[in-house]
Coordinates of C-alpha atoms and ligand atoms in Angstrom, one line a residue:
Chain A
M1 CA 50.7 -51.4 -14.9
T2 CA 48.2 -54.3 -15.3
T3 CA 48.5 -55.1 -11.8
T4 CA 47.4 -51.4 -10.9
A5 CA 44.7 -51.3 -13.3
F6 CA 43.4 -54.8 -12.1
G7 CA 43.6 -53.8 -8.5
R8 CA 42.0 -50.5 -9.2
R9 CA 39.0 -51.9 -10.9
R10 CA 38.7 -54.6 -8.2
S11 CA 38.9 -52.0 -5.4
H12 CA 36.4 -49.5 -6.8
R13 CA 32.9 -50.5 -7.6
P14 CA 32.3 -53.9 -6.0
N15 CA 33.9 -52.5 -2.8
A16 CA 31.3 -50.0 -2.7
V17 CA 28.5 -52.4 -3.2
V18 CA 30.1 -54.7 -0.5
N19 CA 30.3 -51.9 2.0
M20 CA 26.8 -50.8 1.6
A21 CA 25.8 -54.3 1.9
L22 CA 27.9 -54.6 5.0
G23 CA 26.6 -51.5 6.2
L24 CA 23.0 -52.3 5.9
A25 CA 23.6 -55.8 7.4
G26 CA 25.0 -54.2 10.5
I27 CA 22.1 -51.9 10.9
A28 CA 19.7 -54.8 10.6
G29 CA 21.8 -56.8 13.1
L30 CA 21.6 -53.8 15.5
L31 CA 17.8 -53.6 15.2
L32 CA 17.5 -57.5 15.6
V33 CA 19.7 -57.4 18.9
W34 CA 17.6 -54.5 20.1
E35 CA 14.3 -55.9 19.3
L36 CA 15.6 -59.3 21.1
V37 CA 16.9 -57.7 24.4
T38 CA 13.9 -55.9 24.8
R39 CA 11.4 -58.8 23.7
T40 CA 13.0 -61.2 26.2
G41 CA 13.2 -58.6 29.0
I42 CA 17.0 -58.3 29.3
I43 CA 16.4 -54.5 29.2
D44 CA 13.3 -53.1 30.8
P45 CA 11.1 -52.0 27.9
R46 CA 10.2 -49.0 30.3
F47 CA 13.6 -47.6 29.5
L48 CA 14.2 -49.1 25.9
P49 CA 11.0 -50.0 24.0
P50 CA 11.3 -52.5 21.4
A51 CA 12.7 -51.6 18.0
S52 CA 9.5 -52.5 16.1
E53 CA 7.5 -50.1 18.1
V54 CA 9.9 -47.3 17.6
L55 CA 10.1 -47.9 14.0
V56 CA 6.3 -47.9 13.9
R57 CA 6.0 -44.6 15.6
F58 CA 8.6 -43.2 13.6
A59 CA 6.6 -44.3 10.5
S60 CA 3.5 -42.5 11.8
M61 CA 5.2 -39.5 12.7
L62 CA 6.3 -38.9 8.9
R63 CA 2.8 -38.7 8.1
D64 CA 2.2 -35.9 11.0
L65 CA 2.5 -32.3 10.2
Q66 CA 3.5 -31.2 13.7
F67 CA 6.6 -33.5 13.3
W68 CA 7.6 -31.7 9.9
R69 CA 7.0 -28.3 11.6
E70 CA 9.5 -29.2 14.3
V71 CA 12.0 -30.3 11.7
G72 CA 11.3 -27.2 10.0
E73 CA 12.2 -25.1 13.2
T74 CA 15.4 -27.1 13.9
M75 CA 16.7 -26.9 10.3
T76 CA 15.8 -23.3 10.0
S77 CA 17.8 -22.5 12.8
W78 CA 20.5 -24.7 11.9
A79 CA 20.8 -23.0 8.3
I80 CA 20.7 -19.4 9.6
G81 CA 23.2 -20.2 12.3
L82 CA 25.4 -22.0 10.0
A83 CA 25.1 -19.4 7.3
I84 CA 26.1 -16.8 9.7
A85 CA 29.0 -18.5 11.0
V86 CA 30.2 -19.5 7.5
V87 CA 30.2 -15.9 6.3
A88 CA 31.6 -14.6 9.4
G89 CA 34.3 -17.1 9.8
T90 CA 35.3 -16.8 6.2
I91 CA 35.8 -13.2 6.2
A92 CA 37.5 -13.2 9.6
G93 CA 39.6 -16.3 8.4
F94 CA 40.7 -14.5 5.3
A95 CA 41.4 -11.4 7.0
I96 CA 43.4 -12.9 9.9
G97 CA 45.2 -15.4 7.5
S98 CA 46.5 -12.7 4.9
S99 CA 48.2 -10.6 7.7
R100 CA 51.0 -11.6 9.7
F101 CA 50.1 -8.9 12.1
L102 CA 46.7 -9.9 12.5
E103 CA 47.4 -13.5 12.6
R104 CA 50.0 -13.2 15.7
A105 CA 47.7 -10.5 17.4
T106 CA 44.6 -12.9 17.4
R107 CA 46.2 -16.2 18.1
S108 CA 46.3 -16.3 21.8
T109 CA 42.7 -14.9 21.8
I110 CA 41.4 -17.4 19.6
E111 CA 43.2 -20.4 21.7
F112 CA 41.3 -19.0 24.6
L113 CA 38.0 -18.6 23.3
R114 CA 37.8 -21.6 21.2
P115 CA 37.7 -24.4 23.8
I116 CA 34.6 -22.7 25.5
P117 CA 31.8 -25.1 25.0
S118 CA 29.1 -23.5 23.5
V119 CA 26.5 -24.9 26.2
A120 CA 28.4 -23.0 28.8
L121 CA 26.8 -20.0 26.9
I122 CA 23.2 -21.2 27.6
P123 CA 22.6 -18.9 30.6
L124 CA 23.7 -16.0 28.6
A125 CA 21.4 -16.7 25.7
V126 CA 18.6 -17.2 28.2
L127 CA 19.4 -13.8 29.5
L128 CA 19.6 -12.2 26.3
F129 CA 16.8 -14.0 24.1
G130 CA 14.7 -16.3 26.4
T131 CA 13.2 -19.2 24.6
K132 CA 13.4 -17.3 21.2
M133 CA 15.2 -18.8 18.3
Q134 CA 17.9 -16.2 18.7
S135 CA 18.9 -18.2 21.8
S136 CA 19.8 -21.2 19.6
L137 CA 21.3 -19.2 17.1
L138 CA 23.9 -17.7 19.5
L139 CA 24.9 -21.1 20.4
I140 CA 25.2 -22.5 17.0
V141 CA 27.0 -19.5 15.7
Y142 CA 29.4 -19.7 18.4
A143 CA 30.2 -23.4 18.0
S144 CA 30.3 -23.7 14.3
F145 CA 32.1 -20.2 13.8
W146 CA 35.4 -21.6 15.2
Q147 CA 35.2 -24.6 12.8
V148 CA 35.2 -22.5 9.8
L149 CA 37.5 -19.7 11.1
I150 CA 40.4 -22.4 12.0
Q151 CA 39.9 -24.1 8.7
V152 CA 40.0 -20.9 6.6
I153 CA 43.1 -19.6 8.7
Y154 CA 44.9 -22.8 8.0
G155 CA 44.0 -22.6 4.2
T156 CA 45.4 -19.3 3.7
L157 CA 48.6 -20.1 5.5
D158 CA 48.9 -23.2 3.4
V159 CA 49.4 -21.1 0.2
D160 CA 52.5 -22.5 -1.7
P161 CA 55.0 -20.0 -1.7
V162 CA 56.3 -21.1 -5.3
A163 CA 52.5 -20.7 -6.7
N164 CA 52.6 -17.1 -4.9
E165 CA 56.1 -16.2 -6.2
T166 CA 55.0 -17.0 -9.7
A167 CA 51.8 -15.0 -9.3
R168 CA 53.9 -12.2 -8.1
S169 CA 56.4 -12.5 -10.9
Y170 CA 53.8 -12.1 -13.5
R171 CA 52.6 -9.1 -11.8
L172 CA 49.3 -10.4 -10.2
G173 CA 48.1 -7.5 -7.7
R174 CA 47.2 -8.3 -4.1
L175 CA 43.7 -8.6 -5.0
Q176 CA 44.1 -10.7 -7.9
R177 CA 46.5 -13.1 -5.9
I178 CA 43.7 -13.7 -3.4
R179 CA 41.1 -14.3 -6.1
H180 CA 43.3 -16.6 -8.4
V181 CA 46.0 -18.1 -5.8
V182 CA 44.8 -17.7 -2.0
W183 CA 40.7 -18.5 -2.4
P184 CA 41.5 -21.6 -4.7
T185 CA 44.1 -23.0 -2.0
T186 CA 41.8 -22.3 0.8
L187 CA 38.7 -23.6 -0.8
P188 CA 39.2 -27.1 0.2
Y189 CA 39.7 -26.1 3.5
L190 CA 36.7 -23.8 3.9
I191 CA 34.4 -26.7 2.5
T192 CA 35.8 -29.0 5.2
G193 CA 35.0 -26.2 7.9
I194 CA 31.6 -26.0 6.6
R195 CA 31.1 -29.8 6.8
L196 CA 32.5 -29.9 10.3
A197 CA 30.4 -26.7 11.3
A198 CA 27.3 -28.3 9.6
S199 CA 27.6 -31.4 12.2
V200 CA 28.2 -29.0 15.1
A201 CA 25.5 -26.7 14.4
L202 CA 23.0 -29.5 14.3
I203 CA 24.2 -30.8 17.8
L204 CA 24.0 -27.4 18.9
A205 CA 20.4 -26.7 17.4
I206 CA 19.0 -30.0 19.2
T207 CA 20.8 -29.0 22.5
A208 CA 19.6 -25.6 22.7
E209 CA 15.9 -26.8 22.0
L210 CA 16.5 -29.5 24.5
I211 CA 17.7 -27.4 27.3
I212 CA 16.5 -24.0 26.8
G213 CA 13.1 -25.0 25.2
T214 CA 13.2 -23.3 22.0
P215 CA 10.9 -24.6 19.4
G216 CA 12.1 -27.6 17.4
L217 CA 13.1 -31.6 17.5
G218 CA 14.9 -31.1 20.7
K219 CA 11.9 -29.4 22.5
A220 CA 9.8 -32.4 21.2
I221 CA 12.3 -35.0 22.7
S222 CA 11.9 -33.1 26.3
D223 CA 8.3 -32.8 25.8
S224 CA 7.9 -36.7 25.0
Q225 CA 10.0 -37.3 28.1
S226 CA 8.2 -35.2 30.6
G227 CA 5.1 -36.7 29.1
G228 CA 6.2 -40.1 29.7
D229 CA 6.1 -41.3 26.2
V230 CA 9.4 -43.2 25.9
V231 CA 8.7 -44.6 22.4
G232 CA 8.2 -41.1 21.1
V233 CA 11.6 -39.9 22.9
Y234 CA 13.4 -42.8 20.8
A235 CA 11.3 -42.1 17.7
Y236 CA 12.6 -38.5 17.8
I237 CA 16.1 -39.6 18.7
L238 CA 16.0 -41.7 15.5
A239 CA 15.0 -38.7 13.5
T240 CA 17.6 -36.5 14.8
G241 CA 20.1 -39.4 14.0
L242 CA 19.0 -39.7 10.3
I243 CA 19.2 -35.8 9.7
G244 CA 22.4 -35.8 11.2
V245 CA 23.2 -38.5 8.6
L246 CA 21.9 -36.6 5.8
V247 CA 23.6 -33.4 6.6
N248 CA 26.8 -35.3 6.3
L249 CA 25.9 -37.2 3.1
V250 CA 24.9 -33.9 1.4
A251 CA 28.2 -32.1 2.9
R252 CA 30.5 -34.8 1.5
L253 CA 28.6 -34.7 -1.8
V254 CA 29.3 -31.1 -2.3
E255 CA 32.9 -31.7 -1.1
R256 CA 33.7 -33.9 -3.9
R257 CA 31.7 -32.2 -6.4
T258 CA 33.3 -29.1 -5.9
L259 CA 36.9 -30.2 -5.3
A260 CA 37.6 -32.4 -8.3
W261 CA 41.0 -31.1 -9.1
H262 CA 42.0 -31.1 -5.2
T263 CA 40.9 -34.9 -4.6
S264 CA 42.7 -36.0 -8.0
I265 CA 45.7 -34.4 -6.7
R266 CA 45.4 -36.3 -3.6
S267 CA 45.0 -39.5 -5.3
E268 CA 47.7 -38.9 -7.6
L269 CA 49.8 -38.4 -4.5
A270 CA 48.5 -41.7 -2.9
L271 CA 49.3 -43.7 -5.9
Chain B
M1 CA 92.1 -14.2 -22.6
T2 CA 90.7 -11.9 -25.2
P3 CA 87.4 -10.1 -24.7
E4 CA 84.7 -10.9 -27.0
P5 CA 84.0 -8.1 -29.7
S6 CA 80.3 -8.5 -30.4
G7 CA 79.3 -8.6 -26.4
A8 CA 81.0 -5.3 -26.1
A9 CA 79.1 -3.6 -28.9
A10 CA 75.6 -4.3 -27.8
R11 CA 74.2 -2.2 -25.3
P12 CA 73.6 -4.3 -22.1
L13 CA 70.0 -5.0 -21.5
L14 CA 70.6 -6.2 -17.8
V15 CA 73.0 -4.9 -15.5
V16 CA 74.1 -6.2 -12.2
E17 CA 76.3 -4.1 -10.1
H18 CA 77.8 -5.1 -6.8
L19 CA 74.8 -6.8 -5.9
K20 CA 74.7 -8.0 -2.3
K21 CA 72.2 -10.0 -0.7
V22 CA 71.8 -10.9 3.2
Y23 CA 68.8 -12.7 4.2
P24 CA 67.7 -11.5 7.7
T25 CA 67.4 -14.1 10.1
A26 CA 67.3 -14.4 13.9
T27 CA 71.0 -15.1 14.3
G28 CA 72.1 -11.9 12.5
G29 CA 71.6 -12.8 8.8
V30 CA 73.2 -14.9 5.9
E31 CA 75.1 -13.4 3.2
A32 CA 74.0 -15.2 0.1
V33 CA 75.5 -12.9 -2.4
R34 CA 78.5 -11.0 -1.6
D35 CA 79.4 -9.0 -4.8
L36 CA 78.0 -9.9 -8.0
H37 CA 79.0 -8.0 -11.2
F38 CA 78.0 -8.7 -14.6
S39 CA 75.8 -7.5 -17.5
V40 CA 74.0 -9.4 -20.3
P41 CA 73.4 -7.8 -23.6
E42 CA 70.2 -7.8 -25.5
G43 CA 69.4 -11.3 -27.2
Q44 CA 72.1 -13.4 -25.3
L45 CA 71.7 -16.9 -24.0
V46 CA 73.4 -16.9 -20.9
C47 CA 74.0 -19.9 -18.4
I48 CA 74.7 -19.6 -14.7
V49 CA 76.5 -22.5 -12.9
G50 CA 77.8 -22.7 -9.4
P51 CA 77.8 -25.2 -6.4
S52 CA 74.7 -26.1 -4.8
G53 CA 73.9 -23.3 -2.2
A54 CA 76.2 -20.9 -4.3
G55 CA 73.3 -18.4 -4.5
K56 CA 71.7 -18.9 -7.9
T57 CA 68.2 -19.0 -7.0
T58 CA 69.0 -16.0 -4.7
L59 CA 70.4 -14.0 -7.9
L60 CA 67.4 -14.9 -10.0
K61 CA 64.9 -13.8 -7.5
C62 CA 66.6 -10.6 -6.9
I63 CA 66.8 -9.9 -10.6
A64 CA 63.1 -10.9 -11.1
G65 CA 62.2 -8.4 -8.2
L66 CA 61.0 -10.9 -5.9
L67 CA 63.5 -10.5 -3.3
P68 CA 64.5 -6.8 -2.2
I69 CA 68.5 -6.5 -2.4
T70 CA 70.7 -5.4 0.4
S71 CA 73.0 -3.4 -1.7
G72 CA 74.2 -2.8 -5.2
R73 CA 72.2 -2.2 -8.0
I74 CA 70.1 -4.1 -10.7
E75 CA 69.2 -2.5 -13.9
L76 CA 66.9 -3.7 -16.9
L77 CA 66.9 -1.3 -19.8
G78 CA 68.4 1.5 -17.7
E79 CA 65.9 1.5 -14.9
A80 CA 66.5 -0.1 -11.4
I81 CA 64.6 -3.2 -10.6
T82 CA 62.5 -3.0 -7.4
A83 CA 59.3 -5.1 -8.4
P84 CA 58.5 -7.6 -10.9
P85 CA 59.2 -5.9 -14.1
K86 CA 56.8 -6.4 -17.1
A87 CA 59.2 -7.4 -19.6
M88 CA 60.3 -10.5 -17.7
A89 CA 59.2 -14.1 -17.2
V90 CA 60.4 -16.7 -14.6
V91 CA 60.1 -20.3 -15.2
F92 CA 60.8 -21.7 -11.6
Q93 CA 62.4 -25.1 -11.1
E94 CA 59.4 -26.3 -8.9
Y95 CA 57.2 -26.4 -12.0
G96 CA 54.7 -28.7 -10.0
R97 CA 54.2 -26.2 -7.6
S98 CA 54.3 -23.1 -9.9
L99 CA 51.6 -24.3 -12.1
F100 CA 48.0 -23.9 -10.6
P101 CA 46.1 -27.3 -10.2
W102 CA 42.8 -25.5 -10.1
M103 CA 43.1 -24.0 -13.4
S104 CA 43.3 -25.8 -17.0
V105 CA 46.7 -25.6 -18.8
E106 CA 44.9 -23.1 -21.0
A107 CA 43.8 -20.9 -18.1
N108 CA 47.2 -21.2 -16.6
V109 CA 48.8 -19.8 -19.7
E110 CA 46.2 -17.2 -20.0
L111 CA 46.3 -15.9 -16.4
P112 CA 49.2 -13.6 -16.7
L113 CA 47.6 -12.0 -19.6
K114 CA 44.3 -11.8 -18.3
S115 CA 45.7 -9.9 -15.4
A116 CA 47.5 -7.5 -17.6
G117 CA 44.1 -6.7 -19.1
V118 CA 44.7 -8.4 -22.5
S119 CA 41.3 -9.1 -24.3
K120 CA 39.9 -12.7 -24.4
P121 CA 40.5 -13.7 -27.9
E122 CA 43.6 -12.1 -27.9
R123 CA 44.9 -14.2 -25.0
R124 CA 43.2 -17.3 -26.5
A125 CA 45.2 -16.8 -29.5
A126 CA 48.6 -16.1 -27.7
A127 CA 47.9 -19.1 -25.3
A128 CA 47.4 -21.6 -28.4
D129 CA 50.5 -20.1 -30.0
A130 CA 52.5 -20.7 -27.0
L131 CA 51.1 -24.1 -26.5
H132 CA 51.9 -25.0 -30.0
A133 CA 55.5 -23.7 -29.8
V134 CA 55.9 -26.2 -26.9
G135 CA 54.4 -28.9 -28.9
L136 CA 51.4 -29.2 -26.5
D137 CA 48.6 -28.3 -28.8
D138 CA 46.2 -30.8 -27.5
A139 CA 46.8 -30.2 -23.7
G140 CA 45.0 -26.9 -23.4
G141 CA 41.7 -28.3 -21.7
K142 CA 43.7 -30.8 -19.5
Y143 CA 44.8 -29.9 -15.9
P144 CA 48.3 -29.6 -15.2
W145 CA 48.2 -32.8 -12.8
Q146 CA 47.0 -34.8 -15.8
L147 CA 50.3 -34.3 -17.5
S148 CA 53.7 -35.7 -17.1
G149 CA 56.6 -34.0 -15.4
G150 CA 58.3 -32.9 -19.0
M151 CA 54.7 -31.6 -20.2
Q152 CA 54.2 -29.8 -17.2
Q153 CA 57.5 -27.8 -17.4
R154 CA 56.6 -27.2 -21.0
V155 CA 53.2 -25.5 -20.0
A156 CA 55.4 -23.3 -17.8
I157 CA 57.5 -22.5 -20.5
A158 CA 54.6 -21.7 -22.8
R159 CA 53.1 -19.6 -19.9
A160 CA 56.4 -17.5 -19.9
L161 CA 56.3 -17.3 -23.7
A162 CA 52.8 -16.2 -24.1
Y163 CA 53.7 -13.3 -21.6
K164 CA 56.1 -12.3 -24.7
P165 CA 59.1 -11.2 -22.3
K166 CA 62.0 -9.6 -23.1
V167 CA 64.0 -11.7 -20.6
L168 CA 63.3 -15.1 -19.7
I169 CA 64.7 -16.4 -16.5
M170 CA 64.8 -20.0 -15.8
D171 CA 66.1 -21.7 -12.6
E172 CA 67.2 -25.2 -13.0
P173 CA 64.4 -26.0 -15.4
F174 CA 65.0 -29.4 -16.2
A175 CA 66.4 -30.8 -13.1
A176 CA 63.6 -33.1 -12.2
V177 CA 63.0 -34.6 -15.7
D178 CA 64.5 -37.7 -17.6
A179 CA 67.7 -37.5 -19.9
Q180 CA 65.6 -38.1 -23.1
T181 CA 63.0 -35.2 -22.1
R182 CA 65.8 -33.1 -21.0
A183 CA 67.6 -33.2 -24.2
D184 CA 64.2 -32.4 -26.1
L185 CA 63.7 -29.3 -23.7
E186 CA 67.1 -28.1 -24.4
D187 CA 66.6 -28.1 -28.0
L188 CA 63.2 -26.5 -27.5
I189 CA 65.0 -23.7 -25.7
R190 CA 67.4 -23.0 -28.6
V191 CA 64.6 -23.1 -31.1
I192 CA 62.6 -20.5 -28.9
W193 CA 65.5 -18.4 -28.4
K194 CA 66.6 -18.0 -32.1
Q195 CA 62.9 -17.7 -33.1
L196 CA 61.9 -15.1 -30.8
G197 CA 65.3 -13.3 -30.0
V198 CA 64.5 -13.2 -26.2
T199 CA 67.3 -12.7 -23.7
I200 CA 67.6 -15.7 -21.6
L201 CA 69.2 -16.5 -18.1
F202 CA 69.4 -20.0 -17.7
V203 CA 70.6 -21.4 -14.4
T204 CA 71.7 -25.0 -14.1
H205 CA 74.1 -27.1 -12.1
D206 CA 74.6 -29.4 -15.3
I207 CA 78.2 -28.3 -16.7
D208 CA 77.1 -30.0 -20.0
E209 CA 73.8 -28.5 -20.1
S210 CA 75.3 -24.9 -19.7
V211 CA 78.0 -25.5 -22.4
Y212 CA 75.5 -26.9 -24.8
L213 CA 73.0 -24.2 -24.4
G214 CA 74.8 -21.1 -23.9
E215 CA 76.9 -18.6 -25.7
R216 CA 78.3 -17.8 -22.3
V217 CA 78.7 -19.4 -19.1
V218 CA 78.9 -17.3 -15.9
V219 CA 80.5 -19.7 -13.3
L220 CA 79.7 -18.5 -9.5
S221 CA 81.5 -19.0 -6.4
N222 CA 80.5 -20.8 -3.3
S223 CA 78.3 -18.7 -1.0
P224 CA 79.1 -15.8 -0.3
T225 CA 78.9 -15.5 -4.0
V226 CA 81.1 -13.6 -6.6
V227 CA 81.6 -14.2 -10.2
Q228 CA 84.3 -16.9 -10.3
D229 CA 84.6 -16.9 -14.3
D230 CA 82.9 -15.8 -17.4
V231 CA 83.3 -18.1 -20.4
V232 CA 82.5 -17.6 -23.9
I233 CA 81.1 -20.5 -25.6
D234 CA 82.3 -20.2 -29.1
L235 CA 80.5 -23.4 -30.5
P236 CA 78.5 -23.2 -33.8
A237 CA 75.5 -21.8 -33.4
E238 CA 73.8 -24.6 -35.0
R239 CA 73.6 -27.1 -32.2
D240 CA 72.8 -30.7 -32.0
Q241 CA 72.7 -33.1 -29.4
L242 CA 75.2 -35.5 -31.0
T243 CA 77.5 -33.4 -33.1
T244 CA 77.8 -30.7 -30.7
R245 CA 78.4 -32.8 -27.6
S246 CA 81.4 -34.5 -29.5
H247 CA 83.0 -31.3 -30.9
P248 CA 86.5 -31.2 -29.6
Q249 CA 85.7 -27.6 -28.2
F250 CA 82.8 -28.7 -26.3
A251 CA 85.0 -31.2 -24.4
A252 CA 87.5 -28.3 -23.7
L253 CA 84.9 -25.8 -22.6
R254 CA 83.4 -28.5 -20.6
S255 CA 86.5 -29.5 -18.6
H256 CA 87.5 -25.6 -18.0
I257 CA 84.2 -25.1 -16.5
Y258 CA 84.4 -28.2 -14.6
E259 CA 87.6 -27.1 -13.0
Q260 CA 86.4 -23.6 -12.4
I261 CA 83.5 -25.2 -10.2
Q262 CA 85.9 -27.4 -8.4
R263 CA 87.8 -24.0 -7.7
A264 CA 84.8 -22.2 -7.0
K265 CA 83.7 -24.7 -4.3
H266 CA 86.7 -23.5 -2.1
N267 CA 86.4 -20.0 -3.1
R268 CA 84.2 -18.0 -1.0
G269 CA 84.0 -14.5 -2.3
T270 CA 87.7 -13.5 -3.1
E271 CA 88.4 -13.9 -6.7
T272 CA 86.3 -11.9 -9.2
A273 CA 86.7 -12.4 -12.9
S274 CA 85.9 -9.1 -14.7
T275 CA 86.8 -10.2 -18.5
P276 CA 85.1 -12.9 -20.1
T277 CA 87.6 -15.9 -20.7
V278 CA 87.8 -17.3 -24.5
L279 CA 89.3 -20.7 -24.7
R280 CA 91.8 -20.8 -27.5
R281 CA 90.7 -23.6 -29.9
H282 CA 92.6 -26.6 -30.2
Ligands
ATP1 N1 64.9 -17.7 2.8 C1 66.3 -17.7 3.0 N2 66.6 -17.3 4.4 C2 68.0 -17.7 4.8 N3 69.0 -18.1 4.0 C3 68.6 -18.4 2.9 C4 67.6 -18.3 2.5 N4 67.0 -18.9 1.2 C5 68.4 -19.1 0.6 N5 69.2 -19.1 1.8 C6 70.8 -19.4 1.7 O1 71.4 -18.5 0.8 C7 72.6 -19.3 0.1 C8 72.2 -19.7 -1.2 O2 70.9 -20.2 -1.3 P1 70.2 -20.3 -2.8 O3 69.1 -21.0 -2.8 O4 70.3 -19.1 -3.6 O5 71.5 -21.3 -3.7 P2 71.7 -22.4 -5.0 O6 72.6 -21.7 -5.8 O7 70.0 -21.9 -5.7 O8 71.6 -23.4 -4.6 P3 70.8 -24.8 -5.3 O9 71.7 -25.1 -6.6 O10 71.1 -25.9 -4.3 O11 69.5 -24.5 -5.8 C9 72.3 -20.8 1.0 O12 73.5 -20.7 1.8 C10 71.1 -20.8 1.6 O13 71.3 -21.3 2.9
MG2 MG1 68.5 -23.1 -6.4

């Protein structure tokens, strides 16, 4: 008992601090190596400019309205695409998951459509929408929809038969069982699906801008590249990376906040 | 063997007639229950024992209206059971999975009432009363997973009580709790039964528990199941873990049921006991 309490106390707070310190040290080390290999000429600065130059450019970009407009464009198509995918994936997932018949009828179709990489739809997107935002949306929605759909189907299939029988024995109707049993069971899966979809949506937003040329950070990267501005390319890449980290952090935070009971159960089981 | 006089006088609340349950499977079906025949008068506390796999859970689920029956008839208050009846509550063996972890204890207890359309103040009061009855006055705001196994099972019992059923069905409810908690919960069941006058069907594989708790013990045969024996437990109504268990009649009943279960293990759907057995006092 005392050992557990002791072990727990040791392994919680200080570990987080140590982890953070290690993480920061890792980043600092990486930047240092980057700076060194470019300054010493091991890598040609025409392909990889020194870290300090990229960071300085990045800092000045942060004060540039144009940069924030591009961030806004990328994040707008990200948010709209993600929202459409989440709503559609949730509704379709519940419908498929709560009907044996639909589940069996759609399984092979899903298995066929899901592995199609979203980028394969680029010609179709260009054909339909040109370089408008809808092109980005098509790719984003297609890629993130499956993430949500699959998770929601898993969730609805994971409903505990004992919980369901309990609800039935207390005469809860079909809708009440969905609201009080199926929905809470599926929620952790849905949140995981949203977190995965959020990352995928960002990747596809940048990809679409980069290749199709819809306005946003991706287009800024390709514009810098064709303008011969290598430092700019790296500064923009850094920006997209940071946005990716941020999206993931927020998603995890939301996950932890909304599913206190779920994580508690998991930690109970783990003990 | 003499039939019990009081049991015959009261009109049966629950009647199981020629119940047969075959689980449909890919290989043609598993006959879990062959031909079950018994009835329970209102207010009785009946224990059902039988070897593992005898079909006890199957029987309870059929009675609870959770499983469609293959043939025969189950009646509650003269009406055939086809869906979960209003006057019935079930306490499942898997209490951990039967309570909803995303709801507080209070919300768990209130949920059946909420879905039945009981007003908020009324169900608050009912939940508080039920939690008080099982000795969990302070647990309402907690989550089920913050409680011990025995406490969780008491929450499941409280949920059933708050529902105010006429018939309470319990499937090996204490199989997974420690001996001391188990003894406490057994006494709790006796108290609840006496205070509320509910009819209780209590499935257990523990012979001592069945004799200690019941007024009657129905012994099931091995699957495919028939009633192997039907024993009247003529122990004093005031039961106590120490004195009742050391009563000579307790020992006699226990060894009788033990023998019946031993025979039941080898008996597959042949013998049927139709009249209740009463052991002569020593
Ligand atoms: N869903 C099912 N499909 C097919 N066969 C089943 C199913 N559920 C139970 N059975 C079979 O029915 C028989 C009775 O099972 P049941 O669970 O009712 O037994 P039990 O008396 O409750 O056993 P235990 O004491 O171990 O809980 C067993 O032979 C079992 O294999
Ligand atoms: Mg069972």
